[in-house]
PDB file of C-alpha atoms and ligand atoms in Angstrom:
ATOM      1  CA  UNK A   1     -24.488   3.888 -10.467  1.00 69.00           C
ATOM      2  CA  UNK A   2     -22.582   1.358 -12.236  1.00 83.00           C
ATOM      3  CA  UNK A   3     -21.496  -2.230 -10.472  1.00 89.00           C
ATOM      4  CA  UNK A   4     -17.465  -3.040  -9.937  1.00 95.00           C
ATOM      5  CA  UNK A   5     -17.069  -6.086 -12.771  1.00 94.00           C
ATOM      6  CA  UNK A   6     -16.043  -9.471 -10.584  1.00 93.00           C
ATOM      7  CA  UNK A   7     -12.818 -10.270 -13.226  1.00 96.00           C
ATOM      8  CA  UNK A   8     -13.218 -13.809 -11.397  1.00 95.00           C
ATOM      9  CA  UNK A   9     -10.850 -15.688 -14.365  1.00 96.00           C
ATOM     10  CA  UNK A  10      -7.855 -12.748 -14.028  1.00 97.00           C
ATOM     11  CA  UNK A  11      -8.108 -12.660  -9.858  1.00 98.00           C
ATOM     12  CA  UNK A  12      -7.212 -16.519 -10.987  1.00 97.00           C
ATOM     13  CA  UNK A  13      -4.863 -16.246 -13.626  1.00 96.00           C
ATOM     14  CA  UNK A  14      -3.036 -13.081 -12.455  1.00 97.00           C
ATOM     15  CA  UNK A  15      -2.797 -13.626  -8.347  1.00 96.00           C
ATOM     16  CA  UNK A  16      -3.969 -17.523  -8.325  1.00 95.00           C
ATOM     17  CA  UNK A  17      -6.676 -16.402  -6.047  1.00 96.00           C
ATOM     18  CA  UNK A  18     -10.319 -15.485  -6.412  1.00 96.00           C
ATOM     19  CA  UNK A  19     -12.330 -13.790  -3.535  1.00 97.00           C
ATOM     20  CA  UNK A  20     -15.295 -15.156  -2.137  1.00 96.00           C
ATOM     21  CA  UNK A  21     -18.758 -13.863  -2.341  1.00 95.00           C
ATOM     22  CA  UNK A  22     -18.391 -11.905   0.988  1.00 95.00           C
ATOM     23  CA  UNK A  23     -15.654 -10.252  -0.528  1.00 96.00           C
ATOM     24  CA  UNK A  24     -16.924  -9.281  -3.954  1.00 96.00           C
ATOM     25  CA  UNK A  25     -19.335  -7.668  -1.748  1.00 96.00           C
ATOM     26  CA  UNK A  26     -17.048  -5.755   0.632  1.00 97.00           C
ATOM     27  CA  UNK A  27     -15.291  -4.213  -2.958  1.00 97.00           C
ATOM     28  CA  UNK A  28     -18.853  -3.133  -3.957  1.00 97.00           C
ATOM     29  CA  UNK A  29     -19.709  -1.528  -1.097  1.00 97.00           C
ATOM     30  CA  UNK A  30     -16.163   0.097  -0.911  1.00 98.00           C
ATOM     31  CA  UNK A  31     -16.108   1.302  -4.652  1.00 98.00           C
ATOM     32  CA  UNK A  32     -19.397   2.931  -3.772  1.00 97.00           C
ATOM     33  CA  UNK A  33     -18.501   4.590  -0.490  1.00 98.00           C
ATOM     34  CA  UNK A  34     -16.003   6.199  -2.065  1.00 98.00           C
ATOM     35  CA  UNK A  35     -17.620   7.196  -4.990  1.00 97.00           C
ATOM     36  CA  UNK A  36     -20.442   8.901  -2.650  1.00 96.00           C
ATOM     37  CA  UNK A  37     -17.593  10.001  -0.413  1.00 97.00           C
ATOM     38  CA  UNK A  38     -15.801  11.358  -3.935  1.00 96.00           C
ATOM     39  CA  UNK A  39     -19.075  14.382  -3.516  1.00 94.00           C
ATOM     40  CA  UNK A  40     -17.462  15.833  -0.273  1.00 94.00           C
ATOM     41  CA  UNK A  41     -13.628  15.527  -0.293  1.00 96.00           C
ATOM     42  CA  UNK A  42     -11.406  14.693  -3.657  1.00 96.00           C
ATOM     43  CA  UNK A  43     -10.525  11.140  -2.614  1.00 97.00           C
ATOM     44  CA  UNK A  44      -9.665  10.184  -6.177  1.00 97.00           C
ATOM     45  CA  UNK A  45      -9.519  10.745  -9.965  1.00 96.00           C
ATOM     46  CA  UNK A  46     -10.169   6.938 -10.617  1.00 97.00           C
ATOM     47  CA  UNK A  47     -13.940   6.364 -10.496  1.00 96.00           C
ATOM     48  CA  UNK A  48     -15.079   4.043 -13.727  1.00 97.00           C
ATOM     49  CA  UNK A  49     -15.721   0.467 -12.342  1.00 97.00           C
ATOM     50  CA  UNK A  50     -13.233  -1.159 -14.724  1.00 97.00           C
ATOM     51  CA  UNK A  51     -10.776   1.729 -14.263  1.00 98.00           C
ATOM     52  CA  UNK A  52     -11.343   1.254 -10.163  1.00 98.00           C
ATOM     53  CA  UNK A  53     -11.507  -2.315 -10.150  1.00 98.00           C
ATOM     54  CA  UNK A  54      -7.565  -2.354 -12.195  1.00 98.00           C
ATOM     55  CA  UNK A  55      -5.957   0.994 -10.562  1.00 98.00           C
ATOM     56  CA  UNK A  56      -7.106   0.566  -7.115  1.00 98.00           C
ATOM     57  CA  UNK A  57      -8.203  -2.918  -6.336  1.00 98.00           C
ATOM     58  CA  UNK A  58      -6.009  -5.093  -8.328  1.00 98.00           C
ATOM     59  CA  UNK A  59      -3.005  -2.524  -8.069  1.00 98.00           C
ATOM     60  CA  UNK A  60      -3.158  -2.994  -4.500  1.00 98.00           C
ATOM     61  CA  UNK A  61      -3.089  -6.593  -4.407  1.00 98.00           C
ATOM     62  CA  UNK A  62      -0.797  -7.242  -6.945  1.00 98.00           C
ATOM     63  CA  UNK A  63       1.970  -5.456  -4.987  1.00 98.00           C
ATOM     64  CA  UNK A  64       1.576  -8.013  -2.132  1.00 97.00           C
ATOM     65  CA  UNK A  65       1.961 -10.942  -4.077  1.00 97.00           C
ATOM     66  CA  UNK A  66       5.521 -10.752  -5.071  1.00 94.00           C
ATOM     67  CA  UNK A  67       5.992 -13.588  -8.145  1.00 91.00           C
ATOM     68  CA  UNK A  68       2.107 -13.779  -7.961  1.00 91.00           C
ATOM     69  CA  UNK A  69       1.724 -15.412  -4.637  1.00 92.00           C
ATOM     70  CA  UNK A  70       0.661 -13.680  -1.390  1.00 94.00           C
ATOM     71  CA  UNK A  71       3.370 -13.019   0.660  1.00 93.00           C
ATOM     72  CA  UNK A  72       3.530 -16.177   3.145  1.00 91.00           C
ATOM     73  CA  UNK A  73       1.790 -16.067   6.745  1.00 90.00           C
ATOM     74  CA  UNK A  74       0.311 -12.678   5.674  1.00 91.00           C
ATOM     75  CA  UNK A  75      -3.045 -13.618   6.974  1.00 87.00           C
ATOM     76  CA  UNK A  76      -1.257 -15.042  10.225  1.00 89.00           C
ATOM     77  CA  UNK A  77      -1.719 -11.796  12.557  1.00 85.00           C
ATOM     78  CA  UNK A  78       0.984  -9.461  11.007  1.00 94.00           C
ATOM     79  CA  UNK A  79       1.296  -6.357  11.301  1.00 98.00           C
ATOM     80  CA  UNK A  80       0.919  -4.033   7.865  1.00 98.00           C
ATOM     81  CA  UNK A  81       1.305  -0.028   7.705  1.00 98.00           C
ATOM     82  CA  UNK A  82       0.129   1.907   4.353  1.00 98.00           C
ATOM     83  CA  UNK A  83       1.976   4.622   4.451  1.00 99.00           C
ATOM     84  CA  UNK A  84       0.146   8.006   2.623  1.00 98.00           C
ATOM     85  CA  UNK A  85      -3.142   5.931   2.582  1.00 98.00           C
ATOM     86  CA  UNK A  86      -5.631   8.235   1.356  1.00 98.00           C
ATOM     87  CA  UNK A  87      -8.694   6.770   0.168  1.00 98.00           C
ATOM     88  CA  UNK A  88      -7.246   3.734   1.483  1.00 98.00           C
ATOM     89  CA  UNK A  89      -5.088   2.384  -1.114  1.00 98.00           C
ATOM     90  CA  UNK A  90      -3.412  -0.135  -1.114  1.00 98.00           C
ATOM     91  CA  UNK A  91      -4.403  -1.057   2.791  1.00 98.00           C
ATOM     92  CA  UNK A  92      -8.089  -1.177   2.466  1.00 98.00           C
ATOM     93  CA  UNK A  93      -8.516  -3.982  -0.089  1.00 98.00           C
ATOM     94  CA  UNK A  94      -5.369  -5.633   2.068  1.00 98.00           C
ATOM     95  CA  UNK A  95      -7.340  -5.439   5.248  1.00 98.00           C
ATOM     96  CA  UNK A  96     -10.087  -6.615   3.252  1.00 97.00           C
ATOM     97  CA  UNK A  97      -8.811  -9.996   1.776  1.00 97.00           C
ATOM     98  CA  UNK A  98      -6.870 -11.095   5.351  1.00 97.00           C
ATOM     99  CA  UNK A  99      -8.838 -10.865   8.024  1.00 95.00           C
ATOM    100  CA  UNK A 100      -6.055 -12.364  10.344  1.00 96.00           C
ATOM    101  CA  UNK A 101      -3.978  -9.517   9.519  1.00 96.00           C
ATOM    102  CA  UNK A 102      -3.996  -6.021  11.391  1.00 97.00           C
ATOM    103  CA  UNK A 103      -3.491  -3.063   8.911  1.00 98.00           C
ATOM    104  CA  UNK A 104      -2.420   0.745  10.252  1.00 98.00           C
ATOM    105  CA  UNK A 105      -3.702   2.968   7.453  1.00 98.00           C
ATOM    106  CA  UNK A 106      -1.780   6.032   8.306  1.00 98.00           C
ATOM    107  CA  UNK A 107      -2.078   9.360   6.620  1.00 98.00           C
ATOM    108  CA  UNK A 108      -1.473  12.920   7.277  1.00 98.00           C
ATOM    109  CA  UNK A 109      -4.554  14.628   6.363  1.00 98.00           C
ATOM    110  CA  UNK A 110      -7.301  14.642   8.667  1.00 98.00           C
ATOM    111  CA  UNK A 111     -10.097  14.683   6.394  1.00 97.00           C
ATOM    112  CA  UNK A 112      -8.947  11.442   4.576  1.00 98.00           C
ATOM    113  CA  UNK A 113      -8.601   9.435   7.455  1.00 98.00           C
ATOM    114  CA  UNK A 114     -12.097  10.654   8.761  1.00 98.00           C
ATOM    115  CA  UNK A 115     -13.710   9.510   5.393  1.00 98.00           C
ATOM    116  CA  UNK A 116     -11.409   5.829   5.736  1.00 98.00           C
ATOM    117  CA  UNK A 117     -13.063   5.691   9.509  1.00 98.00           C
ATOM    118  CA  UNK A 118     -16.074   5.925   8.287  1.00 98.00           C
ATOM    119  CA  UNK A 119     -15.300   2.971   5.678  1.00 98.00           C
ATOM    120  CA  UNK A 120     -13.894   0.798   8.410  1.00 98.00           C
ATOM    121  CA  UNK A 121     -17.462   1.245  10.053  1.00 98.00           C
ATOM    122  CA  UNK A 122     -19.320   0.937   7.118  1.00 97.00           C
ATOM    123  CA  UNK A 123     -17.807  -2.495   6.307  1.00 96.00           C
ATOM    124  CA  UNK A 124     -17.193  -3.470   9.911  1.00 95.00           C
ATOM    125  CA  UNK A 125     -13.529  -3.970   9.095  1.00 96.00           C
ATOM    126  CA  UNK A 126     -12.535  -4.511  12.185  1.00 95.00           C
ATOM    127  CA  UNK A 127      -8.718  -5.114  11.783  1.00 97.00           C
ATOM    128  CA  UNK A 128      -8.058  -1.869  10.437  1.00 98.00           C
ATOM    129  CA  UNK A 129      -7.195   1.195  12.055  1.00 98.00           C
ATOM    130  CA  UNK A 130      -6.393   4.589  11.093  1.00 98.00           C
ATOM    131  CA  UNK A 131      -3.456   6.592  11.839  1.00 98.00           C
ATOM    132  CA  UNK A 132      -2.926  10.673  11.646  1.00 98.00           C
ATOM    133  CA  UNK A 133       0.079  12.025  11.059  1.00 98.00           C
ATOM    134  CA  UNK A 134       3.248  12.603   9.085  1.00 98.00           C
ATOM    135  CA  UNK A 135       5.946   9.356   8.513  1.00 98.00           C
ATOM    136  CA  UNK A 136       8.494  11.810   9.276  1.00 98.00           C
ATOM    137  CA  UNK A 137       6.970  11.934  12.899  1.00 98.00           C
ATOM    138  CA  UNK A 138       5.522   8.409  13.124  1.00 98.00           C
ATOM    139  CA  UNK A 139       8.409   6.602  12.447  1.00 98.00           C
ATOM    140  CA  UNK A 140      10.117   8.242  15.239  1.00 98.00           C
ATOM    141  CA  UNK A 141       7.523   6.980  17.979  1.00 98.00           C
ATOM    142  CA  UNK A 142       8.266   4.225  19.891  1.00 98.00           C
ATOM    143  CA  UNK A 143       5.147   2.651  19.547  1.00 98.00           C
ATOM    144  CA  UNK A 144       5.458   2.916  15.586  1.00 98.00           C
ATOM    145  CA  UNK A 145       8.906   2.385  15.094  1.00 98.00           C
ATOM    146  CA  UNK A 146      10.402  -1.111  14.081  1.00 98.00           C
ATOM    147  CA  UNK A 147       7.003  -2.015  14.946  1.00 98.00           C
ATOM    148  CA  UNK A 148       5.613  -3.748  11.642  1.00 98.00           C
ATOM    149  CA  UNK A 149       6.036  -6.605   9.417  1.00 97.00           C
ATOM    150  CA  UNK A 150       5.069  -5.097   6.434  1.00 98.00           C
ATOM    151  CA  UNK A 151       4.679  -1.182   5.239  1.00 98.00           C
ATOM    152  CA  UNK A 152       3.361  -0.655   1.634  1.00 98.00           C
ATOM    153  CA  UNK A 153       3.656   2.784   0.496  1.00 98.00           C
ATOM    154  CA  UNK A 154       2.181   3.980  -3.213  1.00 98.00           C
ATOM    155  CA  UNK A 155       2.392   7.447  -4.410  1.00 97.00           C
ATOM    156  CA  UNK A 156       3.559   9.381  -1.973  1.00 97.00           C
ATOM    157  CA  UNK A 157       7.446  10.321  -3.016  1.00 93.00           C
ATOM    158  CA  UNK A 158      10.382   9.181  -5.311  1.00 91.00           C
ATOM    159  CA  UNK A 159      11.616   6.387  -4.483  1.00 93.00           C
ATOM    160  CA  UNK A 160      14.393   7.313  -1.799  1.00 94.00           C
ATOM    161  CA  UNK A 161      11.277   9.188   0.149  1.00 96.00           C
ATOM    162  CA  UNK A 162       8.871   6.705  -0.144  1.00 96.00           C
ATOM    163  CA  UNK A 163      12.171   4.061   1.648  1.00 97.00           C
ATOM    164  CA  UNK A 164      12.796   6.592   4.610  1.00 97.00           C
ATOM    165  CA  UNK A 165       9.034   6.671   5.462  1.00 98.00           C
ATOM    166  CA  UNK A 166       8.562   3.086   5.323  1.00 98.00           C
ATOM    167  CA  UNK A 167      11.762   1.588   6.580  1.00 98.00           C
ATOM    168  CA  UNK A 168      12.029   2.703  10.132  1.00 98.00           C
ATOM    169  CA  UNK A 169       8.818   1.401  10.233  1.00 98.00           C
ATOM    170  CA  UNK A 170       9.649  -2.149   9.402  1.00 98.00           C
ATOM    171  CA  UNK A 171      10.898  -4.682  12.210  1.00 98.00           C
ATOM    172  CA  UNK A 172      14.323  -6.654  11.344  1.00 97.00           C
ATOM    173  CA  UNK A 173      13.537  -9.373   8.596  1.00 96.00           C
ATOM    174  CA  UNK A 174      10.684  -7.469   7.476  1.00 97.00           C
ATOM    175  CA  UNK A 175       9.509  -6.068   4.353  1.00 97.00           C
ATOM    176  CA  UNK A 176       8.788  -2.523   2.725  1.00 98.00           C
ATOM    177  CA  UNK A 177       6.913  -2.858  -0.871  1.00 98.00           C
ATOM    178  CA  UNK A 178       7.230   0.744  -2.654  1.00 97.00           C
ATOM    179  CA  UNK A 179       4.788   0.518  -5.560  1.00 98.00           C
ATOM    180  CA  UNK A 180       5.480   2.313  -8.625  1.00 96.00           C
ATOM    181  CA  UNK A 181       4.200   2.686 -12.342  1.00 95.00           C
ATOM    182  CA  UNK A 182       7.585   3.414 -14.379  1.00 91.00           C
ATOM    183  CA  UNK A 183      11.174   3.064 -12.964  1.00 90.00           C
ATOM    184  CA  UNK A 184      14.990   3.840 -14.536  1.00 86.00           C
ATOM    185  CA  UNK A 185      18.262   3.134 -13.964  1.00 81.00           C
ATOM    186  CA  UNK A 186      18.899   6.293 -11.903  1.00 81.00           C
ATOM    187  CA  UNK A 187      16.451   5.803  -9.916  1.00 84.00           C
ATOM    188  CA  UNK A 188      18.255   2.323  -9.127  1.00 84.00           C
ATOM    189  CA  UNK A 189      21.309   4.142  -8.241  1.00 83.00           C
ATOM    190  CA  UNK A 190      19.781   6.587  -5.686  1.00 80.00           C
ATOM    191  CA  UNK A 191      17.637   3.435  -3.911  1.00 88.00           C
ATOM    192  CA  UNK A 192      20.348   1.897  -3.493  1.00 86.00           C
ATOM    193  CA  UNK A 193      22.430   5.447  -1.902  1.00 85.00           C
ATOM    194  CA  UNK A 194      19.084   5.507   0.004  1.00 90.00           C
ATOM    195  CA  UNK A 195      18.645   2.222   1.829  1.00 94.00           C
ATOM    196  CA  UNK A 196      22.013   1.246   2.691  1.00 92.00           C
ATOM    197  CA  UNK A 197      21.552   4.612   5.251  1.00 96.00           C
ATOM    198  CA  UNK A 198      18.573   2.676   6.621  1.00 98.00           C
ATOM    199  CA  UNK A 199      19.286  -0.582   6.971  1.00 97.00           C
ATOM    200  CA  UNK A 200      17.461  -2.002   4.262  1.00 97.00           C
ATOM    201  CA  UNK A 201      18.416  -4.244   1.289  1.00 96.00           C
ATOM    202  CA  UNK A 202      16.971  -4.932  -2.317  1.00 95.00           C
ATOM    203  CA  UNK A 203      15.170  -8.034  -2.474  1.00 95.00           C
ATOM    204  CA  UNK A 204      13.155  -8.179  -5.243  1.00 95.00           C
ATOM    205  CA  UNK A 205      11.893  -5.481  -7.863  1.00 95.00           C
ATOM    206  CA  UNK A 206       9.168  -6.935  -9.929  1.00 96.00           C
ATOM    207  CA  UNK A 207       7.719  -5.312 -13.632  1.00 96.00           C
ATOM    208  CA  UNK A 208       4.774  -6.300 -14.214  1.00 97.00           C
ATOM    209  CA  UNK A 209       1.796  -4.869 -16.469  1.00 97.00           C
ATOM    210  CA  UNK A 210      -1.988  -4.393 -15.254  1.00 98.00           C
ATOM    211  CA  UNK A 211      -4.793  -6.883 -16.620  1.00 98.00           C
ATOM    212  CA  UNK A 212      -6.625  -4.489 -18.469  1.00 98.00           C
ATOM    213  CA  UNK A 213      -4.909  -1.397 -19.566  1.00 98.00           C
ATOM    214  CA  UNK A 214      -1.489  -3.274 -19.817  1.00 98.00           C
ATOM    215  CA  UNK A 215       0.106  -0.385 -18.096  1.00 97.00           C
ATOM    216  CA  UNK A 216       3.615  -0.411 -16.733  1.00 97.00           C
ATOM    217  CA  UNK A 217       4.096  -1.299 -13.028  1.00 97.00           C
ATOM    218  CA  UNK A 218       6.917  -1.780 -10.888  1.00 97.00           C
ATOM    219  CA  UNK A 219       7.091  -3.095  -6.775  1.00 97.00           C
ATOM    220  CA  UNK A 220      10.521  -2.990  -4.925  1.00 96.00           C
ATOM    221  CA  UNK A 221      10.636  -4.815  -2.380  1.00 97.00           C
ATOM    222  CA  UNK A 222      12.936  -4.011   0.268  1.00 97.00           C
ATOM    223  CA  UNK A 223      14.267  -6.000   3.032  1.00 97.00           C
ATOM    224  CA  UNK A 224      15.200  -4.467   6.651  1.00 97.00           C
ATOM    225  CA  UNK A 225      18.231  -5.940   7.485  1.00 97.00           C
ATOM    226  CA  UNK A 226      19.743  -3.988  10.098  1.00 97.00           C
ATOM    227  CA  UNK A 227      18.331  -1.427  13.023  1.00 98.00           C
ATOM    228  CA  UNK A 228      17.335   1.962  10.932  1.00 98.00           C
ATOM    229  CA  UNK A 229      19.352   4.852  13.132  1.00 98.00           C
ATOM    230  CA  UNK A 230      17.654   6.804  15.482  1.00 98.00           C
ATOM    231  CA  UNK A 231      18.848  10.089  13.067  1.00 98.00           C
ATOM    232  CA  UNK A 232      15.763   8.656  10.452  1.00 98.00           C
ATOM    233  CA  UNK A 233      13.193   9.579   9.509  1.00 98.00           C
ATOM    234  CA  UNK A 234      14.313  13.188   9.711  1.00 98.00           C
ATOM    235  CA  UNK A 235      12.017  16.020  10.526  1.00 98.00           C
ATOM    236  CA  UNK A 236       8.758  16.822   8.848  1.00 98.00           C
ATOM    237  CA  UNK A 237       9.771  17.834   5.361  1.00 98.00           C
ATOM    238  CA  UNK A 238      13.283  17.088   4.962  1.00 98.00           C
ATOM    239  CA  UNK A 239      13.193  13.821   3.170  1.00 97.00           C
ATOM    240  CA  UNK A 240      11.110  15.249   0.229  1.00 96.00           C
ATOM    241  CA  UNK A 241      13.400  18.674   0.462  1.00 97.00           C
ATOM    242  CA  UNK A 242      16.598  16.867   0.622  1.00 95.00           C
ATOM    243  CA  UNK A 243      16.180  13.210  -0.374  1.00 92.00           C
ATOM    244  CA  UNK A 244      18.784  10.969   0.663  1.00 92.00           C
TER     245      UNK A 244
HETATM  246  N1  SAM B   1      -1.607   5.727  -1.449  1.00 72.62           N
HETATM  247  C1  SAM B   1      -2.831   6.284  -2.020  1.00 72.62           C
HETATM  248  C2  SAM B   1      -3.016   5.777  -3.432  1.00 72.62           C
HETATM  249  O1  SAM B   1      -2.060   5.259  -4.019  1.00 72.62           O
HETATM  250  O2  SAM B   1      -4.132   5.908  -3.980  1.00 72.62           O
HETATM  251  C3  SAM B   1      -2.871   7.819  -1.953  1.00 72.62           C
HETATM  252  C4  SAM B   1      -1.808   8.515  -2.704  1.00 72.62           C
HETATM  253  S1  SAM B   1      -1.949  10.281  -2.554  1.00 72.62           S
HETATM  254  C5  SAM B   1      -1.245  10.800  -4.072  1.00 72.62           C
HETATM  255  C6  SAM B   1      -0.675  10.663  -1.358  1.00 72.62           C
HETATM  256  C7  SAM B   1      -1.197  10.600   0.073  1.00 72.62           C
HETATM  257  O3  SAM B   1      -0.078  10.628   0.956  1.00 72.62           O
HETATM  258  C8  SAM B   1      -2.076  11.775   0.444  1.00 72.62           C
HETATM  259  O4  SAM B   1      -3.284  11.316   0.993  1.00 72.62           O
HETATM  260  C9  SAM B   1      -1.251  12.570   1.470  1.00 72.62           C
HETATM  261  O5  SAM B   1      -2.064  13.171   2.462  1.00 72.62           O
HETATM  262  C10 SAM B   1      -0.349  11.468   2.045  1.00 72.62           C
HETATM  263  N2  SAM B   1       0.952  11.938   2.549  1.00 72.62           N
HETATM  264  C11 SAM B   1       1.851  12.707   1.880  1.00 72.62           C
HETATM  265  N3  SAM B   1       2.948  12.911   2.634  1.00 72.62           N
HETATM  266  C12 SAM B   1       2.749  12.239   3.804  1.00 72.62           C
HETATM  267  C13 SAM B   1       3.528  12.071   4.985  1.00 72.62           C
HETATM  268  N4  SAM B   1       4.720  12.631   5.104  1.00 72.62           N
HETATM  269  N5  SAM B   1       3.013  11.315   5.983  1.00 72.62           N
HETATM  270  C14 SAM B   1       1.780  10.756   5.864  1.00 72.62           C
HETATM  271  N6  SAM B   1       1.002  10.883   4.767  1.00 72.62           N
HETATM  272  C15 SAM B   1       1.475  11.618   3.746  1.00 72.62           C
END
């Protein structure tokens, strides 16, 4: 099986970071975990290194380095949720590069997150932990609620889903980063409709292209401003059924 490419000089140019050795490693050995894991359960379409390395691995970073810097005091013990994980993405290679940090990797089918446990065990990642069940439900638990610094949410809904599954999740002054590949004017409008019901305001949204396919990316990034009320999320289903 083919070898994940290192892309040492863009990690540099693109995020002003490089990983270490360790790390380079820990991508390797997660690129072919689930390419292996790929043969059992559809995990994902994207399985050529370079393809892998850009969609899932850079992707992921990229969207937590707002103006190409990591977010500050990321490594410094807070607390991410990846909302809609699947294989992992974007909280795996998160967890990954900040060990400091503690990632929730939370998704609602039970076979994913059994493949992503097996990961974490692989790679003794040990500040990672999975999470079953639905946003809808999650964000309504105390435990979950308000609980996080950061949620990061990619591919899971438009874009007035993807903010009422992540923002009741986010503590005041935190952040919500909903990654997207194309994004309109429209879609501006009904954000905007969307998070002033949860207590959330636009900070940044950021277009970018990827290294090696140049292809069109966007990240909002979303700050939580005010307590989310207790009426959101609603029930399981109604956000993608009746967005706000
Ligand atoms: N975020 C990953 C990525 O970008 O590669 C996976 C995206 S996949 C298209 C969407 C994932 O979201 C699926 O694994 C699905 O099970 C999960 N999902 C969809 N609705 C959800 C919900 N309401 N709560 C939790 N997970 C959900």
């Amino acid at each position: 099986m083919a070898n994940l490419p290192k892309m040492a000089e863009i990690w540099q140019k693109t995020l002003n970071w490089q990983p270490t050795n360790l790390q380079e490693n820990q991508f390797e050995q997660l690129y072919q975990l689930i390419i292996g894991g790929n043969r059992q359960i559809n995990l994902t379409r994207i399985t050529e290194p370079e393809e892998f390395w850009e969609k899932h691995l850079w992707d992921s970073l990229r969207g937590i380095a707002p103006k190409q810097i990591f977010i500050p005091g990321i490594d410094r013990g807070k607390r991410i949720i990846d909302i809609g994980t699947g294989a992992g993405f974007p909280g795996l290679p998160i967890a990954l590069i900040f060990p400091n940090s503690q990632v929730t990797l939370l998704d609602s089918t039970g076979k994913k997150i059994n493949f992503i446990e097996t990961v974490l065990s692989a790679l003794a990642l040990n500040n990672a932990k999975t999470l079953l069940g639905r946003a809808e439900e999650i964000g309504q638990q105390y435990e979950h609620r308000q609980n996080y610094d950061v949620a990061v949410i990619r591919a899971v809904g438009n874009v007035s889903v993807c903010a009422e599954y992540s923002l009741p999740l986010v503590r005041k002054g935190g952040l919500a980063i909903i990654y997207r590949g194309s994004w309109s004017e429209a879609e501006n409008e009904s954000l905007e409709t969307a998070i002033e019901q949860l207590g959330g305001v636009v900070e940044l949204i950021e277009e970018f292209s990827t290294p090696l396919s140049n292809s069109m990316r966007h990240c909002l990034y979303l700050r939580k401003v005010t307590n989310t009320p207790i009426s959101f999320p609603r029930g399981v289903g109604i956000p993608s059924q009746k967005p706000i």
